[in-house]
Amino acid sequence: MKFSFFLLVFTTTLFAQTDYPKNYFCPPLDIPLQLSGNFGELRPNHFHAGFDLKTLQKEGLNVYAVADGYVSRIKISTFGNGKTIYIDHPNGFTSVYGHLQKATDSIESFIKKTHYKEKSFEIEMYFKPNEMPVKKGQLIAVSGNTGASEGPHLHFEFRDTKTEKIINPMFFGFDALMKDTKKPIVSNLYAYPLDSKTTVNHSKRPIPINLSLQKDGTYMADKVIANGKIGFGIIAYDYDDVSFNKNGVFDVNLSCNGKSIFGYQFNTYSFDEMRYVNALIDYSLYKKSGQRIQKLFMNPPYNLSIIKTDETNGIITVLPNLTSVCSLNVSDFYGNKTAISIPVEYDLLATIIEKEPIVANYVVKASKDCFFEKDKCSVFFPAGTFYNDFNLNFDVRNNVLTVHDDTVPAHTNFTITMQSGSYPANLKDKVFIGRIEGGRVSYNTTREKNNVYETRVKTLGQYKLALDTIVPVIKIAKSIEGKKLDNQKLLQVSISDGLSGVKSYNGYLNGKWILMEYDNKTGLLTHDFSDGIVADGDNELKVVVVDNVGNSSIFETHFLRNQKQ
């Protein structure tokens, strides 16, 4: 009954998808669309929320509103999508344009005024329908490389305006603007023994299964011989005809003896579900090798809405005298499909590869609150922090707290506390709980009360109390002291902080606050003289940078400028 109900819901969802408007929206760029990332692609701690559209490996391409509507939100951030514009459309959808270099015309003018009004580079604004209307095809911005972008491109996505669920742009007719005749590639198939008694092909660990190409273009897997509960996992990706880079697959379905038992389709999901990517993949192997194996089973189940399954949750029980044939179909949005047949047979094979040894001294039950304490250090895991029960390595040595390692994913925050009376009162606000990784200590927001320091984090690993009394560094590539800057359009200084990190930055010309845009990738602060703050003649520049524990630096210089050229 559960599976039948699910099929009804899933069929209804697919039917609803046909109602997405196919010819309502125009492209956001006036060049042929090419993907550098697609919807649902597996990313660190999240699924990709839209398209990454190539911009000829450069910034400055025109970005257009894809339909009539109004600018409902603008967010300027040094991380994430950087400079981002949101447009609400009257048909109930919102289009999003990210990593922009800048907006254009009245939109950019309003943004600039808001920067100066709030005296901040990072801002967020919301608008009513009549405040900033736009027309289909209207130039709204130029493309860039702001935020967490790793190269020039346009991040583009669709959302349901009411629910804010993100939707695969392909459903809006964008599939017609690109060409894809290539089948997805399943580069690896793995079989997983799912309990301590089960052996798969002589192994109690996940084991790769060889695939052979058949004359009809499908694949046949080597026989899987097991004696208990097993599951499958794949490494899969897709190419289109023009982009020549790996994209994520669209639809995955696993059947056993003709019955669908597990699958998922990257159609629409909420931002609250993003972190479930760590449950979908073999997270431990990913952290060790960088490979993302997509698991075709849930053990135990988790609430990712794109998954469709029956009562088995994709777990196959291999029994005596029963031979099974599993069928795996991996498809892209265009219907190109890779099909794999997997014969499964029962047998009691001798174990050659034993389970990986566990070095741990505690057990975490994912469904219960868990608290561990030693040597004035503690960690508290609320129920639901993790997807699975696991054996925890917890210890304190040489003032370093070890909370297992980052091969187990946390879905929500947990709390770490560390007690120390060794810091004088005037330095307590300079102390934070830092995570140790690769010889570096990363900052976490820390609260202190009665010599007890507390932070909330989502990553297992090693932590310690760190003291930061070093001020940020402010540099200028070439001294401008007393020099004429008549022909310069921009003024740039670099800033950095080696421990707790930069928290705030402010620039002043002749005592007036100026907008200095911060690029966290390069550490550059940039002021555009066209803002009109610079004076004719002598100018006094002052830059103030504060780190996350309150250490501050001041850089001062002066330069000359002739405004009457």
Coordinates of C-alpha atoms in Angstrom, one line a residue:
M1 CA 0.0 0.0 0.0
K2 CA 2.9 2.4 0.9
F3 CA 4.5 1.8 -2.5
S4 CA 1.2 2.2 -4.4
F5 CA 0.5 5.5 -2.7
F6 CA 4.0 6.7 -3.5
L7 CA 3.6 5.8 -7.1
L8 CA 0.4 7.8 -7.2
V9 CA 2.1 10.8 -5.7
F10 CA 5.1 10.5 -7.9
T11 CA 3.0 10.1 -11.1
T12 CA 1.0 13.2 -10.0
T13 CA 4.2 15.1 -9.5
L14 CA 5.4 14.2 -13.0
F15 CA 2.0 15.2 -14.4
A16 CA 2.2 18.6 -12.7
Q17 CA 5.6 19.2 -14.2
T18 CA 4.0 19.3 -17.7
D19 CA 2.3 22.5 -16.6
Y20 CA 5.5 24.5 -16.3
P21 CA 5.5 27.2 -19.1
K22 CA 7.7 26.2 -21.9
N23 CA 7.8 29.4 -24.0
Y24 CA 7.3 32.1 -21.3
F25 CA 10.9 32.8 -20.4
C26 CA 13.7 33.9 -22.7
P27 CA 17.4 33.2 -22.2
P28 CA 19.3 35.4 -19.6
L29 CA 22.3 35.7 -22.0
D30 CA 22.5 36.7 -25.7
I31 CA 25.1 34.0 -26.5
P32 CA 24.4 30.3 -27.1
L33 CA 23.8 28.7 -23.7
Q34 CA 26.5 26.3 -22.4
L35 CA 26.5 24.6 -19.0
S36 CA 29.4 24.5 -16.6
G37 CA 27.1 23.1 -14.0
N38 CA 23.6 21.8 -14.0
F39 CA 20.6 21.4 -11.7
G40 CA 21.1 18.8 -8.9
E41 CA 24.8 18.4 -9.5
L42 CA 26.5 17.1 -6.4
R43 CA 28.4 19.8 -4.6
P44 CA 30.0 20.0 -1.1
N45 CA 27.2 19.9 1.5
H46 CA 24.5 20.7 -1.1
F47 CA 22.9 20.0 -4.4
H48 CA 23.4 22.6 -7.1
A49 CA 20.4 24.9 -7.2
G50 CA 20.3 25.9 -10.9
F51 CA 22.4 26.3 -14.0
D52 CA 25.9 27.6 -14.1
L53 CA 26.1 29.2 -17.6
K54 CA 29.4 29.8 -19.3
T55 CA 30.3 33.4 -20.2
L56 CA 33.1 33.0 -22.7
Q57 CA 35.6 32.8 -19.8
K58 CA 35.2 36.5 -19.1
E59 CA 33.2 39.0 -17.2
G60 CA 31.0 41.8 -18.5
L61 CA 28.4 39.9 -20.7
N62 CA 24.9 41.4 -20.7
V63 CA 22.4 39.7 -18.4
Y64 CA 18.7 40.0 -19.3
A65 CA 15.4 39.6 -17.4
V66 CA 13.9 36.4 -18.7
A67 CA 10.3 37.7 -18.4
D68 CA 8.2 40.6 -17.2
G69 CA 8.1 41.1 -13.5
Y70 CA 9.7 43.1 -10.8
V71 CA 13.0 43.0 -8.8
S72 CA 11.9 41.5 -5.5
R73 CA 15.3 41.2 -3.8
I74 CA 18.9 42.1 -4.2
K75 CA 21.7 40.6 -2.2
I76 CA 25.3 41.7 -2.2
S77 CA 27.6 39.2 -0.4
T78 CA 31.3 38.4 -0.3
F79 CA 30.4 34.7 -0.3
G80 CA 27.7 32.4 -1.9
N81 CA 26.2 33.9 -5.1
G82 CA 28.0 37.2 -4.6
K83 CA 26.0 40.0 -6.2
T84 CA 22.5 38.5 -6.9
I85 CA 19.3 39.8 -8.4
Y86 CA 15.9 38.1 -7.8
I87 CA 12.9 38.8 -10.1
D88 CA 9.3 37.8 -9.3
H89 CA 7.2 37.0 -12.3
P90 CA 3.3 37.2 -12.5
N91 CA 3.0 33.5 -13.3
G92 CA 4.2 32.5 -9.8
F93 CA 7.9 31.9 -10.4
T94 CA 11.1 33.8 -9.4
S95 CA 14.2 33.9 -11.6
V96 CA 17.6 34.4 -9.9
Y97 CA 20.9 35.8 -11.4
G98 CA 24.1 35.3 -9.4
H99 CA 27.8 36.1 -9.4
L100 CA 27.1 39.4 -11.2
Q101 CA 29.8 42.0 -11.7
K102 CA 27.2 44.8 -11.3
A103 CA 23.7 45.7 -12.1
T104 CA 22.8 48.3 -14.7
D105 CA 21.0 51.7 -14.9
S106 CA 18.4 52.4 -12.2
I107 CA 19.0 49.1 -10.5
E108 CA 22.7 49.8 -10.0
S109 CA 22.0 53.4 -9.0
F110 CA 19.7 52.2 -6.2
I111 CA 22.2 49.6 -5.1
K112 CA 25.0 52.2 -4.9
K113 CA 22.8 54.6 -2.9
T114 CA 21.9 51.8 -0.5
H115 CA 25.6 51.0 0.0
Y116 CA 26.2 54.6 1.1
K117 CA 23.1 54.8 3.1
E118 CA 23.9 51.7 5.1
K119 CA 27.7 52.3 4.9
S120 CA 28.3 48.6 4.1
F121 CA 29.3 46.6 1.1
E122 CA 27.3 43.6 2.1
I123 CA 23.6 44.5 1.9
E124 CA 20.2 42.9 1.3
M125 CA 17.1 44.6 0.0
Y126 CA 13.5 43.6 -0.6
F127 CA 11.1 45.4 -2.9
K128 CA 7.3 45.6 -3.5
P129 CA 5.8 44.9 -6.9
N130 CA 5.5 48.5 -8.0
E131 CA 9.0 49.7 -6.9
M132 CA 11.3 48.2 -9.5
P133 CA 9.4 46.7 -12.5
V134 CA 11.3 45.1 -15.4
K135 CA 10.3 43.9 -18.9
K136 CA 11.2 40.7 -20.6
G137 CA 14.6 41.0 -22.3
Q138 CA 15.5 44.1 -20.3
L139 CA 19.2 44.5 -19.5
I140 CA 19.5 44.2 -15.8
A141 CA 23.2 43.5 -15.1
V142 CA 26.5 42.3 -16.5
S143 CA 28.0 38.9 -15.6
G144 CA 30.9 38.6 -13.2
N145 CA 32.8 36.4 -10.8
T146 CA 31.7 37.6 -7.4
G147 CA 31.1 35.6 -4.3
A148 CA 32.2 32.0 -4.1
S149 CA 32.5 31.7 -7.9
E150 CA 35.5 29.7 -9.1
G151 CA 35.6 31.5 -12.4
P152 CA 33.5 33.9 -14.5
H153 CA 30.0 32.6 -15.2
L154 CA 26.3 33.3 -14.5
H155 CA 24.4 31.3 -11.9
F156 CA 20.8 31.1 -13.0
E157 CA 17.9 29.4 -11.2
F158 CA 14.1 29.3 -11.0
R159 CA 12.1 29.2 -7.7
D160 CA 8.4 28.8 -6.9
T161 CA 7.7 32.3 -5.6
K162 CA 5.3 31.1 -2.8
T163 CA 7.2 28.1 -1.5
E164 CA 10.7 29.1 -2.6
K165 CA 11.4 25.6 -3.8
I166 CA 14.0 25.5 -6.5
I167 CA 13.0 24.0 -9.9
N168 CA 15.1 22.5 -12.6
P169 CA 15.2 25.1 -15.4
M170 CA 14.9 22.4 -18.0
F171 CA 11.2 22.2 -17.2
F172 CA 10.8 25.8 -18.5
G173 CA 11.9 24.9 -22.1
F174 CA 15.6 25.5 -21.6
D175 CA 16.2 22.0 -22.9
A176 CA 15.4 23.4 -26.4
L177 CA 18.2 25.9 -26.1
M178 CA 20.9 23.2 -25.7
K179 CA 21.7 19.9 -27.4
D180 CA 22.4 16.6 -25.7
T181 CA 22.4 13.3 -27.5
K182 CA 24.9 11.6 -25.2
K183 CA 24.0 8.9 -22.7
P184 CA 25.0 9.4 -19.1
I185 CA 28.1 7.5 -18.0
V186 CA 28.2 5.1 -15.1
S187 CA 31.9 4.8 -14.5
N188 CA 31.6 2.6 -11.4
L189 CA 29.1 0.3 -9.8
Y190 CA 29.5 -0.8 -6.2
A191 CA 27.8 -3.5 -4.1
Y192 CA 27.4 -2.8 -0.3
P193 CA 27.1 -5.5 2.4
L194 CA 24.6 -3.8 4.8
D195 CA 25.0 -5.8 8.0
S196 CA 27.8 -7.5 9.8
K197 CA 26.9 -11.0 8.6
T198 CA 26.6 -10.3 4.9
T199 CA 29.4 -11.0 2.5
V200 CA 29.4 -9.7 -1.1
N201 CA 31.8 -11.4 -3.5
H202 CA 34.1 -12.5 -0.6
S203 CA 34.0 -9.0 0.9
K204 CA 32.5 -7.4 4.0
R205 CA 33.3 -4.0 2.6
P206 CA 31.8 -2.1 -0.4
I207 CA 33.2 -3.7 -3.5
P208 CA 33.4 -2.5 -7.2
I209 CA 31.5 -4.7 -9.7
N210 CA 32.8 -5.0 -13.3
L211 CA 30.6 -3.8 -16.2
S212 CA 30.6 -5.2 -19.7
L213 CA 29.2 -3.4 -22.7
Q214 CA 26.6 -5.5 -24.7
K215 CA 25.9 -5.3 -28.4
D216 CA 22.6 -3.5 -27.8
G217 CA 24.4 -0.7 -26.0
T218 CA 23.3 -1.8 -22.5
Y219 CA 25.7 -3.1 -19.8
M220 CA 25.9 -6.4 -18.0
A221 CA 27.4 -6.4 -14.5
D222 CA 29.4 -9.4 -13.2
K223 CA 27.4 -11.6 -11.0
V224 CA 26.9 -10.4 -7.5
I225 CA 27.1 -13.3 -5.0
A226 CA 25.9 -12.5 -1.5
N227 CA 24.1 -13.9 1.5
G228 CA 22.1 -11.2 3.2
K229 CA 21.2 -7.5 2.9
I230 CA 22.9 -5.6 0.2
G231 CA 22.6 -2.3 -1.6
F232 CA 24.1 -0.7 -4.7
G233 CA 25.9 2.6 -5.4
I234 CA 27.1 4.3 -8.6
I235 CA 29.5 7.0 -9.7
A236 CA 27.7 8.6 -12.6
Y237 CA 27.8 11.8 -14.7
D238 CA 26.5 13.3 -17.9
Y239 CA 27.9 15.2 -20.9
D240 CA 26.0 17.3 -23.4
D241 CA 27.0 18.0 -27.0
V242 CA 28.5 21.4 -26.5
S243 CA 29.9 21.9 -23.0
F244 CA 32.4 19.1 -22.7
N245 CA 32.4 19.1 -18.9
K246 CA 30.9 16.6 -16.4
N247 CA 27.4 17.4 -15.3
G248 CA 25.1 15.6 -12.9
V249 CA 22.5 13.0 -14.0
F250 CA 18.8 13.7 -14.0
D251 CA 17.0 10.4 -13.2
V252 CA 18.2 7.2 -11.5
N253 CA 16.0 4.1 -11.0
L254 CA 16.8 0.7 -9.6
S255 CA 14.4 -2.2 -10.1
C256 CA 14.6 -5.8 -8.7
N257 CA 12.8 -8.6 -10.6
G258 CA 10.7 -6.0 -12.4
K259 CA 9.7 -3.9 -9.4
S260 CA 11.0 -0.4 -8.8
I261 CA 12.7 -0.3 -5.4
F262 CA 14.7 3.0 -5.3
G263 CA 15.3 6.1 -7.4
Y264 CA 15.4 9.8 -7.6
Q265 CA 14.8 12.6 -10.1
F266 CA 16.3 16.1 -9.8
N267 CA 13.2 18.0 -10.5
T268 CA 12.4 20.3 -7.5
Y269 CA 13.4 20.5 -3.8
S270 CA 13.7 22.9 -1.0
F271 CA 16.8 24.6 0.4
D272 CA 16.2 22.8 3.7
E273 CA 16.9 19.5 1.9
M274 CA 20.3 20.6 0.4
R275 CA 22.5 19.0 3.1
Y276 CA 20.9 15.6 2.5
V277 CA 23.5 15.3 -0.3
N278 CA 25.7 13.9 2.4
A279 CA 23.3 11.1 3.1
L280 CA 22.8 10.3 -0.5
I281 CA 26.5 9.8 -1.2
D282 CA 29.0 7.6 0.5
Y283 CA 30.3 10.5 2.6
S284 CA 33.2 8.6 4.2
L285 CA 34.6 7.5 0.9
Y286 CA 34.1 11.0 -0.5
K287 CA 36.2 12.5 2.3
K288 CA 38.9 9.9 1.8
S289 CA 39.1 9.8 -2.0
G290 CA 37.1 12.7 -3.4
Q291 CA 34.8 10.3 -5.3
R292 CA 31.1 10.7 -4.9
I293 CA 29.3 7.3 -4.9
Q294 CA 25.5 7.9 -5.1
K295 CA 23.9 5.2 -2.8
L296 CA 20.8 3.5 -4.2
F297 CA 19.5 2.7 -0.8
M298 CA 18.6 4.4 2.5
N299 CA 19.8 2.7 5.7
P300 CA 18.1 4.2 7.7
P301 CA 15.6 6.4 5.7
Y302 CA 16.0 10.2 5.5
N303 CA 13.6 12.9 4.3
L304 CA 14.9 13.9 0.9
S305 CA 11.8 14.5 -1.2
I306 CA 13.3 13.6 -4.6
I307 CA 13.7 10.0 -3.6
K308 CA 11.1 7.5 -4.6
T309 CA 11.2 4.0 -3.0
D310 CA 9.1 1.1 -1.8
E311 CA 9.1 -0.5 1.6
T312 CA 12.6 -1.9 1.1
N313 CA 14.3 1.5 0.8
G314 CA 16.4 0.0 -1.9
I315 CA 17.8 -2.7 0.3
I316 CA 17.9 -6.2 -1.3
T317 CA 17.7 -9.3 0.8
V318 CA 19.5 -12.1 -0.9
L319 CA 18.0 -15.4 0.2
P320 CA 18.8 -19.1 -0.5
N321 CA 17.2 -20.6 -3.7
L322 CA 16.3 -17.2 -5.1
T323 CA 18.0 -15.6 -8.0
S324 CA 17.3 -11.9 -8.7
V325 CA 18.0 -9.7 -11.6
C326 CA 18.3 -6.0 -10.8
S327 CA 18.0 -3.3 -13.5
L328 CA 19.6 0.1 -13.2
N329 CA 18.6 2.9 -15.5
V330 CA 20.4 6.3 -15.4
S331 CA 19.0 9.1 -17.6
D332 CA 19.5 12.7 -18.5
F333 CA 16.7 15.2 -19.0
Y334 CA 16.6 14.5 -22.8
G335 CA 15.8 10.8 -22.2
N336 CA 19.3 9.5 -23.1
K337 CA 19.6 6.4 -20.9
T338 CA 22.3 4.0 -19.7
A339 CA 20.9 0.6 -18.7
I340 CA 22.7 -1.9 -16.5
S341 CA 21.6 -5.5 -15.7
I342 CA 22.9 -6.9 -12.4
P343 CA 22.4 -10.6 -11.7
V344 CA 22.3 -11.4 -8.0
E345 CA 22.7 -14.9 -6.5
Y346 CA 22.8 -16.4 -3.0
D347 CA 25.8 -18.3 -1.8
L348 CA 28.0 -18.5 1.3
L349 CA 31.4 -17.4 0.1
A350 CA 34.4 -17.3 2.3
T351 CA 35.3 -13.9 3.6
I352 CA 38.6 -12.6 2.1
I353 CA 38.2 -8.9 2.7
E354 CA 37.1 -8.2 6.3
K355 CA 35.2 -5.1 7.5
E356 CA 37.3 -2.1 8.1
P357 CA 38.5 -2.1 11.7
I358 CA 36.9 0.4 14.0
V359 CA 39.0 2.4 16.3
A360 CA 36.6 4.2 18.7
N361 CA 35.7 4.3 22.3
Y362 CA 32.1 5.5 22.3
V363 CA 28.8 4.9 20.4
V364 CA 26.5 7.6 19.1
K365 CA 22.9 6.8 18.6
A366 CA 21.6 9.1 15.9
S367 CA 18.0 9.1 17.3
K368 CA 19.0 10.1 20.8
D369 CA 20.7 13.1 22.5
C370 CA 24.3 12.2 23.2
F371 CA 26.7 14.0 25.6
F372 CA 30.4 13.2 26.1
E373 CA 32.9 14.9 28.5
K374 CA 36.5 14.7 29.4
D375 CA 39.1 17.1 30.9
K376 CA 36.9 20.2 31.0
C377 CA 35.9 19.6 27.3
S378 CA 32.5 18.4 26.2
V379 CA 30.4 17.8 23.1
F380 CA 26.6 17.6 22.9
F381 CA 24.8 16.0 19.9
P382 CA 21.1 16.6 19.8
A383 CA 18.9 13.8 18.5
G384 CA 18.9 13.9 14.7
T385 CA 22.4 15.4 14.3
F386 CA 23.6 12.4 12.3
Y387 CA 22.0 10.1 9.7
N388 CA 23.4 6.9 11.2
D389 CA 24.5 5.4 14.5
F390 CA 28.3 5.2 14.6
N391 CA 31.3 4.5 16.8
L392 CA 32.8 7.8 18.0
N393 CA 36.4 8.5 18.7
F394 CA 36.3 11.1 21.5
D395 CA 39.4 12.2 23.4
V396 CA 41.4 15.2 24.8
R397 CA 45.1 15.3 24.7
N398 CA 47.5 18.2 25.0
N399 CA 44.5 20.6 25.1
V400 CA 43.3 19.3 21.8
L401 CA 39.7 17.9 21.7
T402 CA 39.2 15.1 19.2
V403 CA 35.6 14.6 18.1
H404 CA 36.0 11.8 15.7
D405 CA 36.9 13.0 12.2
D406 CA 35.2 14.4 9.1
T407 CA 34.3 11.0 7.6
V408 CA 30.9 11.1 9.3
P409 CA 28.5 13.9 8.2
A410 CA 26.5 16.0 10.6
H411 CA 23.2 17.2 9.3
T412 CA 22.6 19.9 12.0
N413 CA 24.7 21.8 14.5
F414 CA 26.2 20.3 17.6
T415 CA 27.7 22.1 20.6
I416 CA 31.4 22.0 21.8
T417 CA 32.4 23.5 25.2
M418 CA 35.9 24.0 26.5
Q419 CA 36.8 25.4 29.9
S420 CA 40.0 27.3 30.6
G421 CA 41.0 29.8 33.3
S422 CA 44.4 30.5 31.8
Y423 CA 43.4 33.7 29.9
P424 CA 43.3 37.1 31.7
A425 CA 40.1 39.1 31.6
N426 CA 41.5 41.5 29.0
L427 CA 42.2 38.7 26.5
K428 CA 39.0 36.6 26.9
D429 CA 37.3 38.2 23.9
K430 CA 40.4 37.3 21.8
V431 CA 39.9 33.6 22.4
F432 CA 37.8 31.3 20.2
I433 CA 37.3 27.6 19.6
G434 CA 39.1 26.7 16.4
R435 CA 39.0 23.6 14.2
I436 CA 42.4 22.2 13.3
E437 CA 42.8 21.1 9.7
G438 CA 46.0 20.7 7.7
G439 CA 48.0 22.6 10.3
R440 CA 45.7 25.6 10.2
V441 CA 43.1 26.7 12.8
S442 CA 39.8 28.0 11.4
Y443 CA 37.6 30.4 13.3
N444 CA 34.2 29.5 14.8
T445 CA 31.9 32.0 16.5
T446 CA 32.5 31.5 20.2
R447 CA 30.7 32.6 23.3
E448 CA 32.4 32.9 26.8
K449 CA 30.8 32.8 30.2
N450 CA 32.6 32.1 33.5
N451 CA 35.7 30.8 31.6
V452 CA 33.6 28.3 29.6
Y453 CA 33.9 28.8 25.8
E454 CA 31.1 27.4 23.6
T455 CA 30.6 27.1 19.9
R456 CA 28.1 25.4 17.5
V457 CA 29.5 23.6 14.5
K458 CA 28.5 21.0 11.8
T459 CA 31.9 19.3 11.2
L460 CA 33.6 16.6 13.3
G461 CA 37.3 16.8 13.8
Q462 CA 39.9 18.3 16.1
Y463 CA 39.3 21.5 18.1
K464 CA 41.3 23.7 20.5
L465 CA 41.1 27.1 22.1
A466 CA 43.1 29.6 20.1
L467 CA 44.2 33.1 21.1
D468 CA 44.3 35.8 18.4
T469 CA 46.1 39.1 19.3
I470 CA 47.5 39.7 15.9
V471 CA 46.0 42.6 14.0
P472 CA 44.9 42.3 10.3
V473 CA 47.3 43.2 7.6
I474 CA 46.5 46.1 5.1
K475 CA 48.8 46.6 2.1
I476 CA 48.9 48.6 -1.1
A477 CA 50.7 47.1 -4.1
K478 CA 52.4 50.3 -5.0
S479 CA 52.7 53.3 -2.7
I480 CA 50.5 56.3 -3.6
E481 CA 51.8 58.5 -0.8
G482 CA 51.7 62.1 -2.2
K483 CA 51.4 60.9 -5.8
K484 CA 49.0 62.1 -8.5
L485 CA 46.3 59.6 -9.4
D486 CA 44.7 61.7 -12.2
N487 CA 44.3 58.7 -14.6
Q488 CA 43.3 56.0 -12.2
K489 CA 39.7 54.8 -12.2
L490 CA 40.1 52.5 -9.2
L491 CA 41.8 52.6 -5.8
Q492 CA 42.8 49.2 -4.4
V493 CA 44.3 47.8 -1.2
S494 CA 44.7 44.2 0.0
I495 CA 43.6 43.0 3.4
S496 CA 44.2 39.7 5.2
D497 CA 44.0 38.1 8.6
G498 CA 46.0 35.0 9.3
L499 CA 43.9 33.5 12.2
S500 CA 40.4 34.5 13.1
G501 CA 39.7 36.2 9.7
V502 CA 38.4 39.5 8.5
K503 CA 35.0 40.6 10.0
S504 CA 34.6 44.2 8.8
Y505 CA 36.3 46.7 6.6
N506 CA 35.7 50.4 6.0
G507 CA 37.3 53.0 3.9
Y508 CA 37.2 56.8 4.2
L509 CA 38.2 59.7 1.9
N510 CA 38.6 63.0 3.6
G511 CA 36.6 61.7 6.5
K512 CA 33.7 60.5 4.4
W513 CA 32.8 56.8 4.2
I514 CA 33.4 55.3 0.8
L515 CA 32.3 52.0 -0.8
M516 CA 35.1 49.5 -1.0
E517 CA 34.0 46.3 -2.6
Y518 CA 35.6 43.2 -1.1
D519 CA 36.7 40.2 -3.1
N520 CA 37.4 37.4 -0.6
K521 CA 39.2 35.3 -3.3
T522 CA 41.9 37.9 -3.8
G523 CA 41.6 39.9 -0.6
L524 CA 41.3 43.1 -2.5
L525 CA 39.2 46.1 -1.4
T526 CA 38.3 48.3 -4.4
H527 CA 36.9 51.8 -4.6
D528 CA 35.6 53.3 -7.8
F529 CA 36.5 57.0 -8.1
S530 CA 33.3 57.5 -10.2
D531 CA 31.3 57.4 -7.0
G532 CA 32.2 61.0 -6.7
I533 CA 33.7 61.2 -3.3
V534 CA 37.3 62.0 -4.3
A535 CA 38.1 65.7 -4.1
D536 CA 40.1 67.9 -6.4
G537 CA 43.6 68.3 -5.0
D538 CA 44.8 66.6 -1.9
N539 CA 42.9 63.5 -0.6
E540 CA 43.3 61.7 2.7
L541 CA 42.6 57.9 2.6
K542 CA 41.9 55.9 5.7
V543 CA 41.1 52.1 5.8
V544 CA 40.1 50.3 8.9
V545 CA 39.9 46.5 9.1
V546 CA 38.7 44.5 12.1
D547 CA 39.0 40.7 12.6
N548 CA 36.5 38.3 14.1
V549 CA 37.9 38.8 17.7
G550 CA 38.1 42.6 17.5
N551 CA 41.8 43.2 16.6
S552 CA 41.9 46.2 14.3
S553 CA 44.3 47.8 11.9
I554 CA 44.3 51.3 10.4
F555 CA 46.0 52.2 7.1
E556 CA 46.4 55.9 6.2
T557 CA 47.9 57.7 3.2
H558 CA 47.2 60.7 1.0
F559 CA 47.3 61.3 -2.7
L560 CA 46.6 64.1 -5.3
R561 CA 44.0 64.1 -8.0
N562 CA 43.1 66.6 -10.7
Q563 CA 39.4 66.4 -11.3
K564 CA 39.3 68.9 -14.2
Q565 CA 41.0 66.9 -16.9

